[in-house]
Coordinates of C-alpha atoms and ligand atoms in Angstrom, one line a residue:
Chain R
M126 CA 94.6 34.2 198.9
P127 CA 97.0 35.6 201.6
T128 CA 96.2 39.1 202.6
G129 CA 98.8 41.7 203.3
A130 CA 99.4 43.3 206.7
V131 CA 100.3 46.9 207.3
I132 CA 104.0 47.4 207.9
E133 CA 104.7 50.0 210.5
F134 CA 108.0 51.7 211.4
T135 CA 107.8 53.7 214.6
S136 CA 110.7 56.0 215.5
I137 CA 113.3 53.5 214.4
S138 CA 116.9 54.5 215.2
K139 CA 120.1 52.5 214.8
R140 CA 123.6 53.5 215.6
F141 CA 126.6 51.4 214.6
G142 CA 129.2 52.8 216.9
K143 CA 129.4 56.5 215.9
V144 CA 127.5 56.0 212.6
A145 CA 123.8 56.9 212.9
A146 CA 122.6 54.6 210.2
V147 CA 118.9 55.2 210.8
N148 CA 117.5 58.1 212.7
E149 CA 113.9 58.4 214.0
L150 CA 112.4 56.8 211.0
S151 CA 108.6 56.4 211.0
F152 CA 106.3 55.4 208.1
T153 CA 103.6 52.8 207.2
V154 CA 103.3 50.6 204.2
E155 CA 99.8 49.7 203.0
P156 CA 98.6 46.4 201.5
G157 CA 97.5 46.3 197.9
R158 CA 100.1 48.7 196.8
V159 CA 103.7 48.6 195.8
T160 CA 105.8 50.9 197.9
G161 CA 109.3 51.9 196.8
F162 CA 111.8 52.4 199.6
L163 CA 114.3 54.7 198.0
G164 CA 117.5 56.4 199.0
P165 CA 121.1 56.7 197.8
N166 CA 123.9 54.2 198.8
G167 CA 124.4 54.2 202.5
A168 CA 121.0 55.9 203.2
G169 CA 120.0 53.1 205.7
K170 CA 117.6 51.1 203.5
T171 CA 119.1 47.7 204.2
T172 CA 119.6 48.5 207.9
S173 CA 115.9 49.5 208.2
L174 CA 114.7 46.4 206.5
R175 CA 116.9 44.1 208.6
I176 CA 115.5 45.8 211.7
L177 CA 112.0 45.2 210.4
L178 CA 112.9 41.5 210.0
G179 CA 114.4 41.2 213.5
L180 CA 117.9 40.5 212.1
V181 CA 119.3 43.8 213.5
A182 CA 118.3 45.2 216.9
P183 CA 117.2 48.8 216.7
T184 CA 118.8 51.3 219.1
S185 CA 115.3 52.5 219.7
G186 CA 111.9 52.2 218.1
T187 CA 109.7 49.3 216.9
A188 CA 108.8 47.9 213.5
T189 CA 105.8 45.6 213.1
F190 CA 103.6 43.7 210.7
G191 CA 100.0 44.3 211.6
G192 CA 101.2 45.4 215.0
V193 CA 103.3 42.2 215.6
R194 CA 107.1 42.1 215.7
Y195 CA 108.7 39.7 213.2
R196 CA 110.0 37.5 215.9
D197 CA 106.6 37.2 217.4
L198 CA 104.9 36.1 214.2
P199 CA 103.5 32.6 214.6
N200 CA 104.4 31.5 211.1
P201 CA 107.0 34.0 209.9
L202 CA 107.7 32.7 206.4
A203 CA 104.0 32.3 205.7
T204 CA 103.4 35.9 206.7
V205 CA 106.4 37.8 205.4
G206 CA 108.6 36.9 202.5
A207 CA 112.0 38.6 202.5
A208 CA 114.8 38.8 200.0
L209 CA 117.8 40.8 201.2
E210 CA 120.7 42.0 199.1
A211 CA 123.4 39.7 200.3
A212 CA 123.6 36.3 198.7
S213 CA 123.0 34.0 201.6
F214 CA 123.7 30.5 200.3
H215 CA 126.0 27.6 201.0
P216 CA 127.7 27.2 197.7
G217 CA 127.8 23.4 197.9
R218 CA 124.1 23.0 198.3
T219 CA 121.7 22.7 195.4
A220 CA 119.0 25.3 195.0
Q221 CA 116.4 22.7 195.7
N222 CA 118.1 21.6 198.9
H223 CA 118.7 25.2 200.0
L224 CA 115.0 25.9 199.8
G225 CA 114.2 22.5 201.2
V226 CA 116.1 23.2 204.4
Y227 CA 114.0 26.3 205.2
A228 CA 110.8 24.7 204.1
I229 CA 111.4 22.1 206.8
A230 CA 112.3 24.8 209.4
A231 CA 109.1 26.7 208.6
G232 CA 107.0 23.6 208.4
L233 CA 106.0 24.2 204.8
P234 CA 105.2 21.4 202.3
R235 CA 108.2 20.3 200.3
T236 CA 106.1 20.7 197.1
R237 CA 106.5 24.5 197.5
V238 CA 110.2 24.2 196.7
M239 CA 109.7 23.3 193.0
E240 CA 106.7 25.6 192.7
V241 CA 108.7 28.7 193.7
L242 CA 111.7 27.6 191.6
T243 CA 109.4 27.3 188.7
Q244 CA 107.8 30.7 189.5
V245 CA 111.1 32.5 189.3
G246 CA 112.3 30.6 186.3
L247 CA 114.9 28.4 187.9
A248 CA 113.2 25.0 187.6
A249 CA 115.8 23.8 185.1
H250 CA 118.6 24.6 187.5
A251 CA 117.0 23.2 190.7
A252 CA 119.5 20.4 191.1
Q253 CA 122.5 22.6 190.4
R254 CA 124.9 23.7 193.2
V255 CA 124.3 27.3 194.1
G256 CA 128.0 28.0 193.9
G257 CA 127.8 27.9 190.2
Y258 CA 124.9 30.3 189.9
S259 CA 125.2 33.7 188.2
L260 CA 124.3 36.9 190.0
G261 CA 120.9 37.1 188.4
M262 CA 120.2 33.4 189.2
R263 CA 121.1 34.1 192.9
Q264 CA 118.8 37.1 192.9
R265 CA 116.0 34.9 191.6
L266 CA 116.8 32.2 194.2
G267 CA 116.6 34.9 196.9
L268 CA 113.2 35.8 195.5
A269 CA 112.1 32.1 195.5
Y270 CA 113.0 32.0 199.2
A271 CA 110.8 35.0 199.8
L272 CA 107.9 33.3 198.0
L273 CA 108.3 29.9 199.8
G274 CA 105.5 30.5 202.3
D275 CA 103.2 32.3 199.9
P276 CA 103.3 35.3 202.2
G277 CA 100.9 38.3 202.3
V278 CA 103.8 40.7 202.8
L279 CA 106.9 40.9 200.5
V280 CA 110.0 42.8 201.7
L281 CA 112.6 42.9 198.9
D282 CA 116.0 44.7 199.1
E283 CA 117.2 45.8 195.7
P284 CA 115.6 42.8 193.9
I285 CA 116.3 44.2 190.4
N286 CA 120.1 44.3 190.9
G287 CA 121.8 41.9 188.5
L288 CA 118.7 40.9 186.5
D289 CA 118.7 40.9 182.7
P290 CA 116.2 43.0 180.8
E291 CA 113.8 40.1 180.5
G292 CA 114.1 39.5 184.2
I293 CA 113.5 43.2 185.0
R294 CA 110.4 43.2 182.9
W295 CA 109.2 40.0 184.6
I296 CA 109.8 41.3 188.2
R297 CA 108.0 44.6 187.5
G298 CA 104.9 42.7 186.3
F299 CA 105.3 40.3 189.3
L300 CA 105.4 43.2 191.8
R301 CA 102.2 44.7 190.3
D302 CA 100.5 41.3 190.3
M303 CA 101.4 40.7 194.0
A304 CA 100.0 44.1 195.0
A305 CA 96.9 43.5 192.8
E306 CA 96.2 40.3 194.8
G307 CA 96.1 42.5 198.0
R308 CA 99.6 41.8 199.3
T309 CA 101.8 44.4 200.9
V310 CA 104.9 44.9 198.7
L311 CA 107.9 46.9 200.0
V312 CA 110.8 47.1 197.6
S313 CA 114.0 49.1 198.0
S314 CA 116.2 50.7 195.4
H315 CA 118.8 53.4 195.1
L316 CA 117.5 54.3 191.7
L317 CA 114.0 55.7 191.3
S318 CA 114.0 55.0 187.5
E319 CA 114.5 51.3 188.3
V320 CA 111.2 51.0 190.1
Q321 CA 109.1 54.0 189.0
Q322 CA 107.1 51.8 186.5
S323 CA 106.0 49.5 189.3
V324 CA 105.5 51.6 192.5
D325 CA 102.4 53.3 193.7
D326 CA 104.0 55.0 196.7
V327 CA 107.4 56.1 197.6
V328 CA 109.3 56.4 200.9
I329 CA 112.5 58.3 200.4
I330 CA 115.3 58.4 203.0
A331 CA 118.7 60.1 203.0
R332 CA 121.4 59.8 205.6
G333 CA 119.1 57.7 207.7
E334 CA 116.2 60.2 207.8
L335 CA 112.8 60.3 206.1
V336 CA 112.8 63.0 203.4
H337 CA 109.7 62.3 201.4
L338 CA 106.6 60.1 201.7
G339 CA 103.6 59.9 199.4
P340 CA 102.3 58.6 196.1
L341 CA 104.7 58.5 193.2
S342 CA 102.8 61.4 191.6
S343 CA 103.8 63.6 194.5
L344 CA 107.3 63.7 193.1
D345 CA 105.9 65.0 189.8
T346 CA 106.1 68.7 190.7
D347 CA 104.0 70.8 188.3
A348 CA 105.7 74.0 189.5
A349 CA 108.3 74.0 186.7
P350 CA 108.6 77.6 185.7
Q351 CA 109.7 77.2 182.1
T352 CA 108.1 76.5 178.8
I353 CA 110.0 75.6 175.7
V354 CA 108.8 77.2 172.5
D355 CA 110.3 77.3 169.0
S356 CA 109.4 78.5 165.6
P357 CA 110.9 78.3 162.0
N358 CA 111.1 82.1 162.4
R359 CA 112.9 82.4 165.8
E360 CA 113.5 86.2 165.4
A361 CA 109.8 86.9 165.0
L362 CA 109.0 84.7 167.9
G363 CA 111.7 86.4 170.1
A364 CA 110.3 89.8 169.2
A365 CA 106.8 88.8 170.1
L366 CA 107.9 87.5 173.5
T367 CA 109.9 90.6 174.2
A368 CA 107.0 92.7 173.2
A369 CA 104.8 90.8 175.8
G370 CA 107.5 91.3 178.5
I371 CA 108.4 87.6 178.7
I372 CA 112.0 86.8 179.5
F373 CA 113.6 84.0 177.6
S374 CA 116.9 82.4 176.8
I375 CA 117.9 80.4 173.8
G376 CA 118.2 76.7 174.5
R377 CA 119.2 73.7 172.5
T378 CA 115.7 72.7 171.5
G379 CA 114.2 76.2 171.3
L380 CA 113.5 79.3 173.4
L381 CA 113.2 78.7 177.1
A382 CA 110.5 81.1 178.2
A383 CA 110.1 82.1 181.9
T384 CA 106.4 81.1 182.2
S385 CA 104.6 78.0 183.2
D386 CA 101.7 78.7 180.9
P387 CA 102.1 77.3 177.4
A388 CA 98.6 78.6 176.4
L389 CA 99.8 82.2 176.9
L390 CA 102.7 81.7 174.5
G391 CA 100.4 80.0 172.0
H392 CA 98.1 83.0 172.1
L393 CA 101.0 85.5 171.7
A394 CA 102.3 83.6 168.7
F395 CA 98.9 83.4 167.1
T396 CA 98.2 87.1 167.4
A397 CA 101.7 87.9 166.1
G398 CA 101.2 85.6 163.2
V399 CA 104.2 83.5 164.1
E400 CA 104.2 79.8 163.2
L401 CA 105.2 77.5 166.1
S402 CA 107.1 74.2 165.7
V403 CA 107.5 73.4 169.4
L404 CA 105.5 74.3 172.5
H405 CA 105.6 72.4 175.8
R406 CA 106.2 73.0 179.4
Q407 CA 109.6 71.8 180.6
K408 CA 108.8 69.1 183.1
T409 CA 111.0 68.4 186.0
G410 CA 111.6 64.6 185.8
L411 CA 110.8 62.4 188.7
E412 CA 114.5 61.5 189.0
D413 CA 115.3 65.2 189.3
S414 CA 112.9 65.6 192.2
F415 CA 114.3 62.5 193.7
L416 CA 117.9 63.8 193.4
A417 CA 116.8 67.2 194.8
L418 CA 115.3 65.5 197.8
V419 CA 118.2 63.3 198.7
G420 CA 120.6 66.1 197.9
G421 CA 124.3 65.6 197.2
S422 CA 123.8 61.9 196.9
H423 CA 127.1 61.3 195.3
S424 CA 129.1 62.2 198.4
L425 CA 128.7 59.5 200.9
Chain N
M215 CA 108.0 22.4 220.6
T216 CA 107.1 21.9 217.0
T217 CA 109.3 24.8 216.2
F218 CA 112.2 23.1 217.9
L219 CA 111.6 19.7 216.2
R220 CA 111.3 21.4 212.8
S221 CA 114.5 23.3 213.6
V222 CA 116.2 20.0 214.4
S223 CA 115.0 18.4 211.1
A224 CA 116.3 21.5 209.2
E225 CA 119.7 21.2 210.9
F226 CA 119.9 17.6 209.9
A227 CA 119.0 18.5 206.3
K228 CA 121.7 21.2 206.4
I229 CA 124.4 18.6 207.3
F230 CA 123.3 15.9 204.9
T231 CA 122.8 18.2 201.9
T232 CA 126.5 19.1 201.6
R233 CA 129.5 16.8 201.1
L234 CA 131.4 17.7 204.3
W235 CA 129.9 15.0 206.6
W236 CA 130.8 12.0 204.5
L237 CA 134.2 13.4 203.6
L238 CA 135.0 13.7 207.3
A239 CA 133.5 10.3 208.0
I240 CA 135.6 8.6 205.4
V241 CA 138.8 10.3 206.6
L242 CA 137.9 9.4 210.2
F243 CA 137.4 5.8 209.3
C244 CA 140.6 5.5 207.3
Y245 CA 142.7 7.3 209.9
I246 CA 141.4 5.4 212.9
G247 CA 141.5 2.1 210.9
L248 CA 145.1 2.7 210.0
I249 CA 146.1 3.5 213.6
A250 CA 144.0 0.9 215.4
G251 CA 144.7 -1.8 212.7
G252 CA 148.4 -1.0 212.5
L253 CA 149.0 -0.6 216.2
G254 CA 146.7 -3.6 217.0
A255 CA 148.7 -5.8 214.7
L256 CA 152.1 -4.5 216.0
L257 CA 151.2 -4.7 219.7
A258 CA 149.5 -8.0 219.4
G259 CA 152.5 -9.3 217.5
V260 CA 154.8 -8.1 220.3
E261 CA 152.5 -9.5 222.9
T262 CA 152.0 -12.9 221.4
G263 CA 155.6 -13.3 220.2
V264 CA 157.5 -12.0 223.2
I265 CA 155.4 -12.5 226.3
S266 CA 153.8 -15.6 227.6
P267 CA 150.8 -16.4 225.4
D268 CA 148.9 -17.7 228.5
T269 CA 148.0 -14.2 229.7
V270 CA 146.4 -13.0 226.5
N271 CA 143.0 -14.7 226.8
T272 CA 142.2 -13.4 230.3
G273 CA 140.7 -10.1 229.2
G274 CA 141.9 -8.6 232.5
A275 CA 144.9 -6.5 233.1
G276 CA 147.9 -8.2 231.5
A277 CA 151.1 -8.6 233.3
F278 CA 152.9 -6.2 231.0
G279 CA 153.1 -2.4 230.3
F280 CA 150.0 -2.1 228.1
G281 CA 147.5 -3.7 230.3
S282 CA 144.7 -5.4 228.3
L283 CA 145.1 -4.5 224.6
P284 CA 141.6 -4.4 223.2
P285 CA 140.2 -1.4 225.3
I286 CA 143.3 0.6 224.3
I287 CA 143.0 -0.2 220.6
Y288 CA 139.3 0.5 220.6
S289 CA 139.7 3.8 222.4
F290 CA 141.5 5.3 219.4
A291 CA 138.0 5.9 218.0
S292 CA 137.7 8.8 220.5
S293 CA 141.2 9.5 221.8
V294 CA 142.4 10.2 218.2
G295 CA 139.1 10.6 216.4
Y296 CA 137.5 13.2 218.6
V297 CA 138.8 16.0 216.4
F298 CA 136.4 15.0 213.6
P299 CA 133.1 15.7 215.5
V300 CA 134.7 18.9 216.8
L301 CA 135.4 20.0 213.2
L302 CA 131.9 19.0 212.1
G303 CA 130.4 21.1 214.9
V304 CA 132.7 24.1 214.3
L305 CA 131.9 24.1 210.6
A306 CA 128.2 23.8 211.2
T307 CA 128.2 27.1 213.1
T308 CA 131.0 29.0 211.5
G309 CA 129.6 28.1 208.1
E310 CA 126.4 29.9 208.9
F311 CA 128.4 33.1 209.5
R312 CA 130.7 32.6 206.6
H313 CA 128.0 31.9 204.0
Q314 CA 125.6 34.4 205.6
T315 CA 123.0 31.7 205.9
L316 CA 122.1 33.1 209.3
T317 CA 119.8 35.4 207.4
P318 CA 117.5 32.8 205.9
T319 CA 117.9 30.6 209.0
F320 CA 116.7 33.4 211.4
L321 CA 114.0 34.5 209.0
A322 CA 112.6 30.9 209.1
T323 CA 113.1 30.5 212.8
P324 CA 113.4 33.9 214.5
R325 CA 114.0 32.4 217.9
R326 CA 117.7 32.2 217.8
G327 CA 118.1 30.2 221.0
V328 CA 115.9 27.5 219.5
V329 CA 118.1 27.4 216.5
L330 CA 121.3 27.0 218.5
A331 CA 119.7 24.4 220.8
A332 CA 118.5 22.5 217.7
K333 CA 121.9 22.7 216.2
T334 CA 123.5 21.3 219.3
V335 CA 121.1 18.4 219.6
T336 CA 121.6 17.6 215.9
L337 CA 125.4 17.7 216.1
V338 CA 125.3 15.5 219.3
L339 CA 123.4 12.9 217.3
V340 CA 125.6 13.2 214.2
G341 CA 128.7 13.3 216.4
A342 CA 127.5 10.0 218.0
G343 CA 127.2 8.7 214.4
F344 CA 130.8 9.6 213.9
G345 CA 131.5 7.7 217.1
V346 CA 130.0 4.6 215.4
V347 CA 132.1 5.2 212.3
G348 CA 135.3 5.6 214.5
L349 CA 134.4 2.4 216.4
A350 CA 133.7 0.5 213.2
A351 CA 137.3 1.3 212.3
S352 CA 138.9 0.7 215.8
V353 CA 136.8 -2.3 216.8
G354 CA 136.4 -3.7 213.3
L355 CA 139.9 -3.3 211.9
G356 CA 141.7 -3.0 215.3
G357 CA 139.9 -6.0 216.7
G358 CA 140.4 -7.9 213.5
A359 CA 144.1 -7.3 213.7
L360 CA 144.2 -8.5 217.3
S361 CA 142.3 -11.6 216.4
A362 CA 144.6 -12.3 213.5
F363 CA 147.5 -12.4 215.9
G364 CA 145.6 -14.7 218.3
V365 CA 144.7 -12.1 220.9
D366 CA 141.1 -12.2 222.2
A367 CA 139.3 -9.2 220.9
L368 CA 136.9 -9.4 223.9
L369 CA 133.9 -8.8 221.6
L370 CA 131.7 -10.9 223.9
D371 CA 132.8 -8.9 227.0
S372 CA 130.2 -6.5 228.4
E373 CA 133.0 -4.1 229.4
T374 CA 133.9 -3.7 225.7
W375 CA 130.3 -2.8 224.9
L376 CA 130.1 -0.4 227.8
Q377 CA 133.2 1.3 226.5
V378 CA 131.6 1.4 223.0
G379 CA 128.6 3.2 224.5
R380 CA 130.7 5.6 226.4
T381 CA 132.8 6.3 223.3
I382 CA 129.6 7.2 221.3
L383 CA 128.6 9.5 224.1
A384 CA 132.0 11.2 224.2
M385 CA 131.9 11.7 220.4
G386 CA 128.5 13.3 220.6
L387 CA 129.7 15.7 223.4
W388 CA 132.7 16.6 221.3
A389 CA 130.5 17.7 218.4
A390 CA 128.6 19.9 220.9
I391 CA 131.9 21.4 222.0
G392 CA 132.5 22.1 218.3
V393 CA 129.2 23.9 218.0
G394 CA 130.0 26.0 221.1
F395 CA 133.5 26.8 220.0
G396 CA 132.1 27.8 216.6
V397 CA 129.8 30.4 218.1
L398 CA 132.6 31.5 220.4
V399 CA 135.0 32.1 217.5
P400 CA 132.7 32.6 214.5
S401 CA 135.6 33.2 212.1
Q402 CA 135.8 29.9 210.3
V403 CA 139.6 30.0 209.6
A404 CA 140.5 31.2 213.1
S405 CA 138.2 28.5 214.6
I406 CA 139.7 25.7 212.6
V407 CA 143.3 26.8 213.2
V408 CA 142.7 27.0 217.0
V409 CA 140.9 23.6 217.1
L410 CA 143.7 21.9 215.2
A411 CA 146.5 23.6 217.1
F412 CA 144.9 22.9 220.5
T413 CA 143.8 19.3 219.9
Q414 CA 146.9 18.1 218.0
F415 CA 149.6 20.1 219.7
V416 CA 148.8 22.2 222.7
E417 CA 146.7 19.8 224.7
P418 CA 148.9 16.7 224.3
L419 CA 151.8 18.8 225.5
L420 CA 149.8 20.2 228.4
R421 CA 148.7 16.7 229.4
L422 CA 152.3 15.5 229.3
A423 CA 153.6 18.4 231.3
A424 CA 150.9 18.2 233.8
S425 CA 151.4 14.5 234.4
F426 CA 154.8 15.0 236.2
L427 CA 153.4 16.4 239.4
E428 CA 150.6 15.1 241.5
V429 CA 148.9 18.5 241.8
T430 CA 149.2 19.5 238.2
A431 CA 148.1 16.0 237.1
Q432 CA 144.9 16.6 239.1
I433 CA 144.3 19.8 237.2
G434 CA 145.3 18.1 234.0
N435 CA 142.5 15.7 234.5
F436 CA 140.1 18.5 233.7
L437 CA 141.6 19.2 230.3
P438 CA 138.9 18.2 227.7
G439 CA 141.0 15.4 226.2
S440 CA 141.7 13.9 229.6
A441 CA 138.1 14.2 230.6
S442 CA 137.1 12.4 227.3
D443 CA 139.6 9.6 228.0
A444 CA 138.2 9.3 231.5
L445 CA 134.7 9.0 230.1
V446 CA 135.7 6.4 227.6
G447 CA 137.8 4.6 230.3
A448 CA 140.9 3.8 228.3
S449 CA 143.5 5.6 226.2
V450 CA 147.1 5.3 225.2
F451 CA 147.6 8.8 226.6
T452 CA 146.8 7.7 230.1
L453 CA 149.3 4.9 230.0
A454 CA 152.3 7.3 230.5
N455 CA 151.3 8.8 233.8
P456 CA 154.5 9.2 236.0
A457 CA 152.8 11.0 238.9
G458 CA 150.1 8.5 239.0
A459 CA 147.2 10.8 239.8
P460 CA 144.0 8.8 239.4
P461 CA 141.9 9.8 236.5
L462 CA 138.4 11.1 236.9
D463 CA 135.5 8.6 237.0
W464 CA 133.8 8.0 233.7
W465 CA 130.8 10.1 234.7
Q466 CA 132.9 12.9 236.0
G467 CA 134.7 13.0 232.7
G468 CA 131.4 13.1 230.9
L469 CA 130.2 16.0 233.1
V470 CA 133.5 17.9 232.4
L471 CA 133.0 17.5 228.6
L472 CA 129.4 18.6 228.9
G473 CA 130.5 21.6 231.0
Y474 CA 132.9 22.7 228.2
A475 CA 130.1 22.4 225.7
V476 CA 127.6 24.4 227.8
V477 CA 130.0 27.1 228.7
A478 CA 131.3 27.7 225.2
T479 CA 127.8 27.6 223.7
V480 CA 126.3 30.0 226.3
I481 CA 129.2 32.5 226.0
G482 CA 129.2 32.1 222.2
Y483 CA 125.4 32.8 222.1
A484 CA 126.0 36.1 223.8
V485 CA 129.1 37.2 221.8
S486 CA 128.0 36.2 218.3
W487 CA 124.8 34.4 217.9
K488 CA 122.4 37.0 219.2
K489 CA 124.3 39.9 217.6
D490 CA 123.1 41.9 214.6
V491 CA 123.1 40.0 211.3
T492 CA 124.2 42.5 208.7
Ligands
LIG45 N1 127.4 46.2 210.4 C1 127.6 47.5 210.3 N2 128.6 48.1 211.0 C2 128.9 49.4 210.9 N3 128.2 50.3 210.1 C3 127.3 49.8 209.3 C4 126.9 48.4 209.3 N4 125.9 48.1 208.5 C5 125.6 49.3 207.9 N5 126.4 50.3 208.4 C6 126.4 51.7 208.0 O1 125.1 52.2 208.1 C7 124.8 53.1 207.0 C8 123.6 52.6 206.3 O2 123.9 51.4 205.6 P1 122.8 50.5 204.7 O3 123.5 49.3 204.3 O4 121.6 50.4 205.5 O5 122.6 51.5 203.5 P2 121.7 51.2 202.2 O6 120.7 52.3 202.1 O7 121.2 49.8 202.2 O8 122.8 51.4 201.0 P3 123.0 50.7 199.6 O9 122.1 51.4 198.6 O10 124.4 50.9 199.3 O11 122.6 49.2 199.8 C9 126.1 53.2 206.2 O12 126.7 54.3 206.6 C10 126.8 52.0 206.6 O13 128.2 52.2 206.5
LIG46 MG1 121.5 48.2 200.9

């Protein structure tokens, strides 16, 4: 079983002319876990991953796998499997031949080609020219390329784009399985909701800079200050809250009380003899925390 | 070393898993066959019909304007056909940029210099193969036409086979020039337009213009097409040579072609091949 290496970004910066695409980015990615690399469009995700893979030269900083730069890996495809967002195929080549070319270049057995095509569900289309592939099929072929060397590290840039619901379900399970086998899995997305079912850790960047790092649960801020409470007899409930000095407003699903303690409201209602129909704390969604972190994500 | 050999095998696989190579090879064969066969028949007819038939079996320089016919007919394989290995080489490199296959290529082989060297070696060999195809047309059909009109095709002459060998070498070098030009001008459309314009139009005119004065003719000898003809040792283009500057020796011509390939590849490596792949 291939084992994962630690991915380490150390003070990576990249400028494209005047654009600072990535700025002093440092973080590590551990094996045995799925790490989501998140940020809005143009945040610098693809640029960072291409630097990691030696395709783009950083202006400064280093990125390594277990301390080794990609270009210095003795068997790169057998160590790191990467699928980047751009479709990188010659349209006139069949899927089988496309993968065959790189299996030869990396010294991998030709039998791997059909194995990975089967793994991603493209076995029936192996002999078809890639020019005729749909977006989802290209995405799967990109993934097949990443799996060619049965690598311990997977680096996937927006792998969910263009997949159908069945494909999305499959890839989520696939990412979990890969991590469970001890591999390092780094997967980028501009949508937290797209990956939140599969990731253990998140690395969030915005405008090329790190804004948050930690387990997924660290986004689940418990500090929401409001509790939603409702009753068939709203007037009586409102009176009880007012009597206890709790400020509230009337929301769509009930009264929005300015307290983070539902038990307190339950006790108040009980002692006032008011029947409750709704009582729960208003949670800030993960996506809300994400949007708050990346701030103003819709203006590039 | 194993990385390099694997890279060469992968480059071969790239060429032979798309249709381009045999399309170009077929067009090359038909084009050269038409010219060599047609002109061979025409010139042999003129020669046997108009001029004393005694001179035609000598194999040496004839007593007429064309000199010995077979070397000139056979040289069409490279003097006209050289654009085909150039195109194959140009497409082999510019295609990687155009289809963004540099990403999987450099992921599989992160040493970019190794990849470019492997591509050059591969294209030299496939270009040499194109030389064989071109010669099959020029010697096969052209020689056939000569024989049909009673002119000795000189197929048993060692000079003919030396020329064949030098033609194969020239075609290999032309493919390497194509690879170099492709990295120098990675935009596929621009690259093809420049290659076609230069080889089919600009260079023939330059060679003609240069040939009128001794001094310019000497400079003209260093144009890639002239160098290639010098390497091969025969060409219709060198027949019209008013100023009479002696052409380069065959080995000098070969070195000049090699020089073009090396210079284009080295500069191309710096300006495009080692740049960011985004
Ligand atoms: N080749 C390039 N030349 C100039 N600027 C570039 C280049 N590549 C990326 N950039 C810039 O760098 C910044 C980061 O781009 P990048 O593609 O890394 O973002 P991203 O996080 O992958 O976005 P997306 O979610 O849209 O894929 C952007 O401002 C982009 O315009
Ligand atoms: Mg991106």
